[in-house]
mmCIF file of C-alpha atoms in Angstrom:
data_model
loop_
_atom_site.group_PDB
_atom_site.id
_atom_site.type_symbol
_atom_site.label_atom_id
_atom_site.label_comp_id
_atom_site.label_asym_id
_atom_site.label_seq_id
_atom_site.Cartn_x
_atom_site.Cartn_y
_atom_site.Cartn_z
ATOM 1 C CA MET A 1 44.611 -109.136 -47.949
ATOM 2 C CA ARG A 2 44.445 -112.464 -46.047
ATOM 3 C CA ASP A 3 45.232 -110.933 -42.677
ATOM 4 C CA ASP A 4 43.566 -107.549 -43.190
ATOM 5 C CA PRO A 5 41.444 -107.259 -40.012
ATOM 6 C CA THR A 6 38.358 -105.902 -41.787
ATOM 7 C CA HIS A 7 38.371 -108.577 -44.475
ATOM 8 C CA LEU A 8 39.016 -111.274 -41.889
ATOM 9 C CA ALA A 9 36.220 -109.906 -39.667
ATOM 10 C CA GLU A 10 33.768 -110.118 -42.578
ATOM 11 C CA ARG A 11 34.740 -113.724 -43.272
ATOM 12 C CA VAL A 12 34.657 -114.769 -39.611
ATOM 13 C CA SER A 13 31.254 -113.126 -39.194
ATOM 14 C CA ALA A 14 29.820 -114.958 -42.205
ATOM 15 C CA VAL A 15 31.219 -118.325 -41.113
ATOM 16 C CA LEU A 16 30.004 -117.914 -37.538
ATOM 17 C CA ARG A 17 26.532 -116.988 -38.775
ATOM 18 C CA HIS A 18 26.360 -120.225 -40.763
ATOM 19 C CA LEU A 19 27.615 -122.264 -37.805
ATOM 20 C CA VAL A 20 25.032 -120.689 -35.491
ATOM 21 C CA LEU A 21 22.299 -121.526 -38.004
ATOM 22 C CA LEU A 22 23.605 -125.093 -38.215
ATOM 23 C CA LEU A 23 23.352 -125.451 -34.431
ATOM 24 C CA ARG A 24 19.922 -123.809 -34.311
ATOM 25 C CA ARG A 25 18.568 -126.388 -36.743
ATOM 26 C CA THR A 26 19.157 -129.080 -34.117
ATOM 27 C CA VAL A 27 16.439 -127.512 -31.923
ATOM 28 C CA ALA A 28 14.060 -126.484 -34.697
ATOM 29 C CA GLY A 29 10.501 -127.452 -33.899
ATOM 30 C CA GLN A 30 11.153 -127.578 -30.145
ATOM 31 C CA PRO A 31 8.843 -125.662 -27.786
ATOM 32 C CA VAL A 32 11.849 -123.680 -26.516
ATOM 33 C CA THR A 33 13.625 -121.297 -28.893
ATOM 34 C CA SER A 34 17.366 -121.281 -29.476
ATOM 35 C CA GLN A 35 17.541 -117.901 -27.706
ATOM 36 C CA GLN A 36 15.826 -119.424 -24.676
ATOM 37 C CA TYR A 37 18.295 -122.338 -24.721
ATOM 38 C CA SER A 38 21.043 -119.738 -24.700
ATOM 39 C CA VAL A 39 19.531 -118.240 -21.542
ATOM 40 C CA LEU A 40 19.375 -121.710 -19.974
ATOM 41 C CA GLY A 41 23.072 -122.092 -20.780
ATOM 42 C CA SER A 42 23.789 -118.826 -18.964
ATOM 43 C CA LEU A 43 22.230 -120.337 -15.845
ATOM 44 C CA GLU A 44 24.184 -123.582 -15.997
ATOM 45 C CA HIS A 45 26.678 -122.599 -13.302
ATOM 46 C CA GLY A 46 24.216 -121.105 -10.830
ATOM 47 C CA SER A 47 21.602 -118.458 -10.302
ATOM 48 C CA ARG A 48 21.989 -115.097 -11.977
ATOM 49 C CA ARG A 49 20.460 -111.668 -11.607
ATOM 50 C CA MET A 50 17.928 -110.687 -14.234
ATOM 51 C CA THR A 51 19.960 -107.575 -15.040
ATOM 52 C CA GLU A 52 23.085 -109.694 -15.621
ATOM 53 C CA LEU A 53 21.201 -111.968 -18.013
ATOM 54 C CA ALA A 54 19.808 -109.022 -19.959
ATOM 55 C CA GLU A 55 23.266 -107.490 -20.262
ATOM 56 C CA GLU A 56 24.914 -110.770 -21.286
ATOM 57 C CA HIS A 57 22.317 -111.385 -24.002
ATOM 58 C CA ALA A 58 22.348 -107.738 -25.136
ATOM 59 C CA VAL A 59 18.619 -107.175 -24.565
ATOM 60 C CA GLN A 60 16.585 -104.794 -22.449
ATOM 61 C CA LEU A 61 15.383 -106.021 -19.059
ATOM 62 C CA PRO A 62 11.711 -106.207 -20.175
ATOM 63 C CA THR A 63 12.720 -108.474 -23.080
ATOM 64 C CA MET A 64 14.634 -110.776 -20.742
ATOM 65 C CA THR A 65 11.669 -110.774 -18.354
ATOM 66 C CA VAL A 66 9.432 -112.067 -21.155
ATOM 67 C CA GLN A 67 11.930 -114.856 -21.914
ATOM 68 C CA ILE A 68 12.216 -115.796 -18.237
ATOM 69 C CA ASN A 69 8.418 -115.778 -17.845
ATOM 70 C CA ARG A 70 8.115 -118.275 -20.707
ATOM 71 C CA LEU A 71 10.872 -120.474 -19.316
ATOM 72 C CA GLU A 72 9.308 -120.348 -15.860
ATOM 73 C CA GLU A 73 5.886 -121.309 -17.271
ATOM 74 C CA ALA A 74 7.579 -124.278 -18.971
ATOM 75 C CA GLY A 75 9.088 -125.322 -15.624
ATOM 76 C CA LEU A 76 12.666 -124.805 -16.821
ATOM 77 C CA VAL A 77 13.686 -121.971 -14.474
ATOM 78 C CA ALA A 78 12.686 -120.713 -11.052
ATOM 79 C CA ARG A 79 12.915 -117.203 -9.673
ATOM 80 C CA GLY A 80 14.490 -116.286 -6.382
ATOM 81 C CA SER A 81 15.827 -113.324 -4.463
ATOM 82 C CA ASP A 82 19.359 -112.245 -3.720
ATOM 83 C CA PRO A 83 20.040 -112.965 -0.026
ATOM 84 C CA SER A 84 22.015 -109.716 0.268
ATOM 85 C CA ASP A 85 19.292 -107.577 -1.354
ATOM 86 C CA ALA A 86 15.681 -108.809 -1.386
ATOM 87 C CA ARG A 87 14.800 -106.293 -4.124
ATOM 88 C CA VAL A 88 17.065 -108.121 -6.590
ATOM 89 C CA ARG A 89 15.437 -110.920 -8.591
ATOM 90 C CA THR A 90 17.491 -113.958 -9.528
ATOM 91 C CA VAL A 91 16.809 -116.884 -11.830
ATOM 92 C CA GLU A 92 18.092 -120.453 -11.658
ATOM 93 C CA LEU A 93 17.676 -123.667 -13.611
ATOM 94 C CA THR A 94 15.232 -126.275 -12.392
ATOM 95 C CA GLY A 95 16.081 -129.962 -12.696
ATOM 96 C CA GLU A 96 13.938 -130.139 -15.807
ATOM 97 C CA GLY A 97 15.678 -127.076 -17.241
ATOM 98 C CA ARG A 98 19.097 -128.660 -16.670
ATOM 99 C CA ASP A 99 17.919 -131.917 -18.272
ATOM 100 C CA ARG A 100 16.543 -130.082 -21.309
ATOM 101 C CA LEU A 101 19.728 -128.037 -21.687
ATOM 102 C CA LEU A 102 21.891 -131.171 -21.562
ATOM 103 C CA ALA A 103 19.660 -132.954 -24.084
ATOM 104 C CA VAL A 104 19.974 -130.057 -26.525
ATOM 105 C CA ARG A 105 23.708 -129.936 -25.998
ATOM 106 C CA ARG A 106 23.978 -133.672 -26.712
ATOM 107 C CA ALA A 107 21.907 -133.249 -29.887
ATOM 108 C CA ARG A 108 24.122 -130.388 -31.052
ATOM 109 C CA VAL A 109 27.314 -132.323 -30.340
ATOM 110 C CA ALA A 110 25.947 -135.367 -32.170
ATOM 111 C CA HIS A 111 25.043 -133.215 -35.171
ATOM 112 C CA LEU A 112 28.441 -131.521 -35.199
ATOM 113 C CA THR A 113 30.166 -134.895 -34.823
ATOM 114 C CA ARG A 114 28.493 -136.092 -38.017
ATOM 115 C CA GLU A 115 29.503 -132.905 -39.828
ATOM 116 C CA LEU A 116 33.090 -133.092 -38.569
ATOM 117 C CA ALA A 117 33.360 -136.757 -39.533
ATOM 118 C CA ALA A 118 32.817 -135.688 -43.150
ATOM 119 C CA LEU A 119 35.932 -133.492 -43.043
ATOM 120 C CA THR A 120 39.398 -134.771 -43.798
ATOM 121 C CA GLU A 121 41.836 -135.423 -40.982
ATOM 122 C CA ASP A 122 43.830 -132.352 -42.049
ATOM 123 C CA GLU A 123 40.697 -130.194 -42.018
ATOM 124 C CA ARG A 124 39.832 -131.359 -38.508
ATOM 125 C CA ALA A 125 43.416 -130.656 -37.373
ATOM 126 C CA THR A 126 43.217 -127.147 -38.853
ATOM 127 C CA LEU A 127 39.937 -126.530 -37.070
ATOM 128 C CA ALA A 128 41.355 -127.831 -33.791
ATOM 129 C CA ALA A 129 44.360 -125.521 -34.159
ATOM 130 C CA ALA A 130 42.039 -122.526 -34.695
ATOM 131 C CA LEU A 131 39.926 -123.166 -31.597
ATOM 132 C CA PRO A 132 42.207 -121.336 -29.108
ATOM 133 C CA VAL A 133 42.134 -118.240 -31.320
ATOM 134 C CA LEU A 134 38.339 -118.398 -31.619
ATOM 135 C CA ALA A 135 38.067 -118.859 -27.857
ATOM 136 C CA LYS A 136 40.257 -115.772 -27.361
ATOM 137 C CA LEU A 137 37.925 -113.779 -29.599
ATOM 138 C CA GLY A 138 34.958 -114.992 -27.574
ATOM 139 C CA ARG A 139 36.478 -113.695 -24.348
ATOM 140 C CA SER A 140 37.073 -110.165 -25.604
#
């Protein structure tokens, strides 16, 4: 039963949900939602097409447009055009957007550090050993 894929999937899903909620609490009360921070994270390595962002975040293009409009109004992203096709709209982080993203990331890491410090050394080692497997799941 331990390695039954369906049972394991249910357990992994439940644990990941709780971890996501834990991380979301670090930005609770902020003017930018956790979903918008996720979009900022998608822009960390350079500008992206709106259609790519919508696909990555599993939303329709109009939904992503609303998110980008809000982030642009907050000064966290800027729109541009694809040099190879002027009809294509791109989005990139502004300096303020990058600063805000890094501040949230630092807050999340600090929060997780406190939580991990409460675990035993063996528990932390077990978690560290599981990270490559979790990363593999995230790439599929």
